[in-house]
XYZ file of N, CA and C in Angstrom:
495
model
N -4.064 66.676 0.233
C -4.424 67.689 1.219
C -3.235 68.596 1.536
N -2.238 67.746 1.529
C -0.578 69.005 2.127
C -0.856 69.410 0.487
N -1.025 69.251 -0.643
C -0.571 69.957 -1.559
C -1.404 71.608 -1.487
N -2.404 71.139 -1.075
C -3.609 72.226 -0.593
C -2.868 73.498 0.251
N -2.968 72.783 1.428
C -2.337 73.421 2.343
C -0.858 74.541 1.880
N 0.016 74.159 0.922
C 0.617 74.512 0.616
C 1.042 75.580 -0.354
N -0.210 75.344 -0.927
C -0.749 76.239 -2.159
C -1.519 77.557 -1.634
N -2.219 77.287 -0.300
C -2.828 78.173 0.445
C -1.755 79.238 1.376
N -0.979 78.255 1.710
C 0.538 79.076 2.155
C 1.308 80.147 1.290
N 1.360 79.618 0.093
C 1.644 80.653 -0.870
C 1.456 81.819 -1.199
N -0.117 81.692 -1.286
C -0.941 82.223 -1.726
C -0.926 83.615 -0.129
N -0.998 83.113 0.979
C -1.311 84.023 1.474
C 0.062 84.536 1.582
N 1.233 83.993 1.543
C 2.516 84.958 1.243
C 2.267 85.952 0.745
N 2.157 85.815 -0.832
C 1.700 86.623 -2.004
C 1.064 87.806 -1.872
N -0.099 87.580 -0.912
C -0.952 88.360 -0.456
C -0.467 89.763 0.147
N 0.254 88.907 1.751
C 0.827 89.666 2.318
C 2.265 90.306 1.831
N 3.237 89.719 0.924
C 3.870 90.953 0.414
C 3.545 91.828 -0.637
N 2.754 91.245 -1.456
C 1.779 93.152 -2.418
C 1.470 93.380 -1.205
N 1.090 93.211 0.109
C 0.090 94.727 0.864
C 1.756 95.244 1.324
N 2.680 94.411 1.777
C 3.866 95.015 2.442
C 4.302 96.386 1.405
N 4.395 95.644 0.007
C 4.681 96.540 -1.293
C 4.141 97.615 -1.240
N 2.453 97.733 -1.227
C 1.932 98.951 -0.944
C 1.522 99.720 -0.098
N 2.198 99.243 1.238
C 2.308 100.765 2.382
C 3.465 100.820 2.068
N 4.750 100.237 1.534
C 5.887 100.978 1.341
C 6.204 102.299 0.491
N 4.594 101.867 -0.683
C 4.700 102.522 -1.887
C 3.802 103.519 -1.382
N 2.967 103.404 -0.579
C 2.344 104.694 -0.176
C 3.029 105.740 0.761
N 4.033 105.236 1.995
C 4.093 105.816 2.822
C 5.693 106.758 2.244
N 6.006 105.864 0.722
C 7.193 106.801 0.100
C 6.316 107.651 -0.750
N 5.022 107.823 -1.553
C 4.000 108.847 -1.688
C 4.070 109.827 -0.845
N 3.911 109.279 0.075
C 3.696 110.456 1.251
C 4.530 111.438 1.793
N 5.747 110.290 2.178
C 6.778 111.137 1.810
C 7.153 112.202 1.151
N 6.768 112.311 -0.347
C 7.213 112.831 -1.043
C 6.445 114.294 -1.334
N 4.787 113.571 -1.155
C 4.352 114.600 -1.396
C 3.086 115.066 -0.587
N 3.509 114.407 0.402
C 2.549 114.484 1.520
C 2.179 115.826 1.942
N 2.211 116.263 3.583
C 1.375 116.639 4.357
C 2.296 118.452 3.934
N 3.195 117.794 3.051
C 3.998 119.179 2.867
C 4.024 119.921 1.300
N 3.099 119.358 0.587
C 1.999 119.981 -0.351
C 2.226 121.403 0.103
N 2.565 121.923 -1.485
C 3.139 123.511 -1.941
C 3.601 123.805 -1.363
N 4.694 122.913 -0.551
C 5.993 123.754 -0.521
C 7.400 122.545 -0.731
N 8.498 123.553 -1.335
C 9.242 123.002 -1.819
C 9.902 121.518 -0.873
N 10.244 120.902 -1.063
C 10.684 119.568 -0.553
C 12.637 119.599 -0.752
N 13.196 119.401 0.109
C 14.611 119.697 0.458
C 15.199 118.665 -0.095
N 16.207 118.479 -1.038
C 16.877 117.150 -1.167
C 18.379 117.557 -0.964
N 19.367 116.401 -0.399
C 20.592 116.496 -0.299
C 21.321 116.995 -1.551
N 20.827 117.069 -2.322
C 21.627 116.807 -3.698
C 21.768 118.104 -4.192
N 20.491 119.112 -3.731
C 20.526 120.494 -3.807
C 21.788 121.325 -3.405
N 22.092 122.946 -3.977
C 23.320 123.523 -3.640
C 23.895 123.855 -4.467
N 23.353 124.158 -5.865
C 24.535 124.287 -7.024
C 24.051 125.910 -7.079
N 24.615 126.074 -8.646
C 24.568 127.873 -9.007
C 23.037 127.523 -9.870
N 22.941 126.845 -10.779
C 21.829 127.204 -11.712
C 20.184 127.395 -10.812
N 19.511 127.950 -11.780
C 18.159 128.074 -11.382
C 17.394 127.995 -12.619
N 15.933 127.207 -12.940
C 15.440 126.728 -13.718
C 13.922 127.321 -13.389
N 13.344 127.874 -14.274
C 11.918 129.211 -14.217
C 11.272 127.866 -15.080
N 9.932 127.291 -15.090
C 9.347 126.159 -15.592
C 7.782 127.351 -15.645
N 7.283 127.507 -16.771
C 6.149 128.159 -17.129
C 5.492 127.173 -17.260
N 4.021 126.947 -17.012
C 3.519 125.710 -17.470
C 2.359 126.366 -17.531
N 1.614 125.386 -19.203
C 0.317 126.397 -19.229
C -0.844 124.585 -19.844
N -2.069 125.405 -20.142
C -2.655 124.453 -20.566
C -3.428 123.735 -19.559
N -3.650 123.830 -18.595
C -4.269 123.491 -17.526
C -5.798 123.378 -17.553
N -6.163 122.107 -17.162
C -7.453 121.422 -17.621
C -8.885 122.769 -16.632
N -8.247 123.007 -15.751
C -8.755 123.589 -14.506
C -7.799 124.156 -13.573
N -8.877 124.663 -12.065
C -7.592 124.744 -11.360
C -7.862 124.361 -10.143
N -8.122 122.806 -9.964
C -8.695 121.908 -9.238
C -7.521 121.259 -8.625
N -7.160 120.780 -7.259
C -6.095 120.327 -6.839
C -4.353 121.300 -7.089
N -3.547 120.213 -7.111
C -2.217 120.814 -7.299
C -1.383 119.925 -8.380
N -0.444 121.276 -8.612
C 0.411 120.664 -9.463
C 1.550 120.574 -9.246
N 2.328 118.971 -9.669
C 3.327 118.637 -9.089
C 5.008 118.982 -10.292
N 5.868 118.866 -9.768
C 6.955 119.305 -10.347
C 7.887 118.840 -9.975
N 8.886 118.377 -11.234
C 10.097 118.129 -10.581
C 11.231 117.840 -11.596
N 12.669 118.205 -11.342
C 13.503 117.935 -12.499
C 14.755 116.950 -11.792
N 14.774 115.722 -12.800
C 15.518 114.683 -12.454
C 16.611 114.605 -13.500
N 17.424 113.933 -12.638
C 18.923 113.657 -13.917
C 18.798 112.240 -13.696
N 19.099 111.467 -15.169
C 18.919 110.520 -15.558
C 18.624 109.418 -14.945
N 19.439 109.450 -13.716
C 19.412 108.423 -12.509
C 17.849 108.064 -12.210
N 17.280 109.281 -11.952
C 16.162 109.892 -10.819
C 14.770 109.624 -11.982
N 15.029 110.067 -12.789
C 13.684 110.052 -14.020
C 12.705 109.179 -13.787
N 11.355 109.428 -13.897
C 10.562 108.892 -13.582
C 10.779 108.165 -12.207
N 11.284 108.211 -11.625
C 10.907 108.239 -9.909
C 11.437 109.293 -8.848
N 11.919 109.136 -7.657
C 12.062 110.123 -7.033
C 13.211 111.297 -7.565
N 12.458 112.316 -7.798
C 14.011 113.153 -8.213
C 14.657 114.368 -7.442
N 15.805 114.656 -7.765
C 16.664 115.601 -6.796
C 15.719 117.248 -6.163
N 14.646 117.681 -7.569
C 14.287 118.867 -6.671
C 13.193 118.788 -6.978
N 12.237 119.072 -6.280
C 10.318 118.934 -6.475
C 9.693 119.852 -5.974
N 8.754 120.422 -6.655
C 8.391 121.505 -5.940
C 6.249 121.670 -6.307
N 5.737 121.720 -5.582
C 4.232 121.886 -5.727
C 3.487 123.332 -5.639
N 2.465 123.334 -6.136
C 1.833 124.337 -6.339
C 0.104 123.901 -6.123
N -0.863 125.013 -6.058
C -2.079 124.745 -6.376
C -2.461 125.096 -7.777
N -3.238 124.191 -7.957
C -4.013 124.317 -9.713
C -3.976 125.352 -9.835
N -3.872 126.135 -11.366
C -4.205 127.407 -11.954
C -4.324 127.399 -13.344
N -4.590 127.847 -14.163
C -4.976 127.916 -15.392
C -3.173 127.898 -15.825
N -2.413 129.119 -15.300
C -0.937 129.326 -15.628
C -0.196 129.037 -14.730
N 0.775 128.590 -14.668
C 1.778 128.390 -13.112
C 3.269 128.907 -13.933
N 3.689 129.034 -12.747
C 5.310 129.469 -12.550
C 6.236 128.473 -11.550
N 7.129 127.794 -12.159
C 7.689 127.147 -10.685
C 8.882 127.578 -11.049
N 9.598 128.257 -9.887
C 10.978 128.427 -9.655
C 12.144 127.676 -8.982
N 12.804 126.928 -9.247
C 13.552 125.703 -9.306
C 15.092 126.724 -8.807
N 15.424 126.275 -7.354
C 16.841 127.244 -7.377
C 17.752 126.648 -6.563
N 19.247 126.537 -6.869
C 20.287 126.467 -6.659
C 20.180 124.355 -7.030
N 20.515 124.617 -8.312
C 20.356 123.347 -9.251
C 21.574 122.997 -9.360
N 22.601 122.206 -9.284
C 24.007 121.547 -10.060
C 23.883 121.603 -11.492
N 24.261 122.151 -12.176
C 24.647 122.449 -13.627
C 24.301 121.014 -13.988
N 23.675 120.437 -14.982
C 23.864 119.075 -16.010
C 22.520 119.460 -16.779
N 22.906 118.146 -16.980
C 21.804 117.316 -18.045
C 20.254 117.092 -17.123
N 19.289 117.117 -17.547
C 17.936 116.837 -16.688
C 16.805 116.647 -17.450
N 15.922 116.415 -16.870
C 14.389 116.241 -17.556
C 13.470 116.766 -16.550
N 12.708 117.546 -17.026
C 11.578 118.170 -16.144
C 10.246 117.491 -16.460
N 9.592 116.808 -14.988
C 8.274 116.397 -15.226
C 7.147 116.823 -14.463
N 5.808 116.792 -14.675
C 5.099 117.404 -13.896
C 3.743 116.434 -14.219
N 2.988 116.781 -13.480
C 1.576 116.273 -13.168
C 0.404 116.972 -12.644
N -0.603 117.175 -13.285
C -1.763 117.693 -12.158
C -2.302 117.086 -11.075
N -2.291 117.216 -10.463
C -2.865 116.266 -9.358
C -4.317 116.511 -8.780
N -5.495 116.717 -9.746
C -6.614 117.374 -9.358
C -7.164 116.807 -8.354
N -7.233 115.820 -8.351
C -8.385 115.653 -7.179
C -7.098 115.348 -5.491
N -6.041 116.020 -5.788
C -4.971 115.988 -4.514
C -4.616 115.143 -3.890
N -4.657 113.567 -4.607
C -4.299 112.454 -3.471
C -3.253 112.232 -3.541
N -2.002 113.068 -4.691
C -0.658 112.747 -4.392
C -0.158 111.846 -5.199
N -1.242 110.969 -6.045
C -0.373 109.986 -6.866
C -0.995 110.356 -8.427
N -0.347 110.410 -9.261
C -0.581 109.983 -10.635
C -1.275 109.006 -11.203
N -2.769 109.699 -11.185
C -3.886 108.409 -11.763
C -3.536 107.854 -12.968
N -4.356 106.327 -13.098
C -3.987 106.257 -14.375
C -5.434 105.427 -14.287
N -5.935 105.102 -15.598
C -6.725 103.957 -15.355
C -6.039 102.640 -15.443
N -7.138 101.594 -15.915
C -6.959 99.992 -15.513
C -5.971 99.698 -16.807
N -6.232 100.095 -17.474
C -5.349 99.886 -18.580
C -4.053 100.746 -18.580
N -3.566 101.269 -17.888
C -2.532 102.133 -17.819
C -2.404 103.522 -18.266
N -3.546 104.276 -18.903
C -3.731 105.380 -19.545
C -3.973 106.329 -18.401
N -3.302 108.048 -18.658
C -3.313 109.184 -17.538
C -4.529 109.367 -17.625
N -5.154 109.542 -16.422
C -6.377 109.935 -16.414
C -5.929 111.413 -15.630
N -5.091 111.931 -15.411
C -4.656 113.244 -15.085
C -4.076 114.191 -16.090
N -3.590 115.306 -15.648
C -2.687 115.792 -16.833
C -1.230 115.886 -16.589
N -0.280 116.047 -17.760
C 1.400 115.586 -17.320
C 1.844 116.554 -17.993
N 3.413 116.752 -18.352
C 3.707 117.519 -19.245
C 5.581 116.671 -18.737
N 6.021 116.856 -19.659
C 7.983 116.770 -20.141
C 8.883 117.687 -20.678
N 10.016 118.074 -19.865
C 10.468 119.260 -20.956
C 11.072 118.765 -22.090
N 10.353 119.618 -23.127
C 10.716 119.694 -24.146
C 9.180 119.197 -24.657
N 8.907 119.193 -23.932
C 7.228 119.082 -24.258
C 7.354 117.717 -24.981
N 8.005 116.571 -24.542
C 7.703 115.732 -24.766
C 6.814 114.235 -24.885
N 6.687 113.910 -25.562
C 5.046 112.673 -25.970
C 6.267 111.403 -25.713
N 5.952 110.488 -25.002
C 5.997 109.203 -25.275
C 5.309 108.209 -26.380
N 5.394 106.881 -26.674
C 4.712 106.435 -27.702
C 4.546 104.896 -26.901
N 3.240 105.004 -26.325
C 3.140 103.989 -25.514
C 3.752 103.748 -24.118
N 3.538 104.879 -23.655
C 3.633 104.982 -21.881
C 4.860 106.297 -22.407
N 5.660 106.526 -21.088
C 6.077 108.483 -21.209
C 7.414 108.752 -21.759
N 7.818 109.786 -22.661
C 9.605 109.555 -22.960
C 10.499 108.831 -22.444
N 11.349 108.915 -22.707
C 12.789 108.042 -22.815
C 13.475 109.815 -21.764
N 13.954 109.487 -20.972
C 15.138 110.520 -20.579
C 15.702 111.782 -21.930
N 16.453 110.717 -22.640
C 16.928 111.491 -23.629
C 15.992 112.438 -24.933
N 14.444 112.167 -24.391
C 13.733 112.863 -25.277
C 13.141 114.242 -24.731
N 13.301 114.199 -23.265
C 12.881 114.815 -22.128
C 14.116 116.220 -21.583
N 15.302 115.766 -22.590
C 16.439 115.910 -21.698
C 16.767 117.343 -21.584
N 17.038 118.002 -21.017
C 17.767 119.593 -21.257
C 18.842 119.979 -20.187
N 19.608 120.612 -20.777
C 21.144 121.275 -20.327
C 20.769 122.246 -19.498
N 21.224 121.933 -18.529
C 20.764 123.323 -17.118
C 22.380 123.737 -16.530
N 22.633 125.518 -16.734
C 23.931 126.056 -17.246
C 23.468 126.642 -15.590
N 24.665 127.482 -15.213
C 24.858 128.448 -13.985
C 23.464 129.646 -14.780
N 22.994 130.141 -13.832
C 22.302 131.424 -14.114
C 20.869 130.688 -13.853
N 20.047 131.591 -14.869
C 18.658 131.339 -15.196
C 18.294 130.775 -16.130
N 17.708 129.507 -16.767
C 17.234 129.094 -17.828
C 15.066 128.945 -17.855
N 14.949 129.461 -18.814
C 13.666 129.427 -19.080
C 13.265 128.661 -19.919
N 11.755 127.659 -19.473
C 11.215 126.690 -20.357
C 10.225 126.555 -20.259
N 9.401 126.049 -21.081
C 7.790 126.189 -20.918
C 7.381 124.919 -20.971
N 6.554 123.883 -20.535
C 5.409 122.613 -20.591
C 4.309 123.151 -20.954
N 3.492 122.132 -21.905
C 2.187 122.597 -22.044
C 1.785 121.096 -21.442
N 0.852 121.297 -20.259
C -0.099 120.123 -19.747
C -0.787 119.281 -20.961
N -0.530 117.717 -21.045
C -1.413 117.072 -22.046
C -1.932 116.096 -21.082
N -3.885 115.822 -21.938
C -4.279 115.289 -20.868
C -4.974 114.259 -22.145
């Protein structure tokens, strides 16, 4: 019977830290791209000379918004230094300004139906649309940094994503 009991103890541990896990993971969602949807989001890290023009085309629709953002290696695939949103459009423009000169990867997402997170289904597949600069494909879930990667100089640099869905 204590082995019971004990196993039931566990168990509701378990329970209760995945839910702890996911209001943490939601309420840093929210954070990020919450109630302040299309418009740019401020990070400390911002302040340099470069500026980065991101054309993005290919767009399934122009349902919800689309998300943006260019990370240095650290940051990739999770929160990164500058993010910026838009509403759906067939073509978008995002203007990315006062960047620190380096190395980076630009990623983006549609976010059609606007809940802020990157669907996927049960099996792990986008059920949204994404794009990488350099228009990069992963091979079994999304690039590597270094496939993604591009040199961002003082001035203006121009690059294009095509949305794959």
């Amino acid at each position: 019977m204590t082995e019971y009991v004990e196993q039931s103890g566990r168990r509701r541990l378990k329970v209760v830290f995945i839910l702890v896990a996911l209001v943490v993971l939601a309420s840093t969602l929210a954070a990020i791209f919450g109630h302040r949807a299309f418009a740019p989001v401020p990070f400390p890290r911002a302040g340099g000379q470069a500026k980065l023009t991101v054309e993005v085309s290919g767009a399934a629709n122009a349902k919800g918004q689309v998300m943006a953002a260019v990370c240095d290696e650290a940051s990739f695939l999770k929160v990164c230094p500058y993010m910026l949103t838009q509403k759906g459009a067939a073509k978008l423009t995002f203007q990315f300004e006062k960047i620190k000169p380096g190395r980076y990867a630009v990623m983006l997402f549609h976010d059609e139906n606007g809940n802020g997170a990157f669907d996927k289904s049960a099996n792990g597949m986008p059920l949204e649309g994404y794009g990488f600069s350099r228009n990069a494909k992963g091979h079994f879930g999304p690039p590597s940094f270094e496939e993604a990667a591009i040199d961002i100089k003082p001035g203006v640099d121009p690059i294009n994503i095509e949305l794959a869905y």
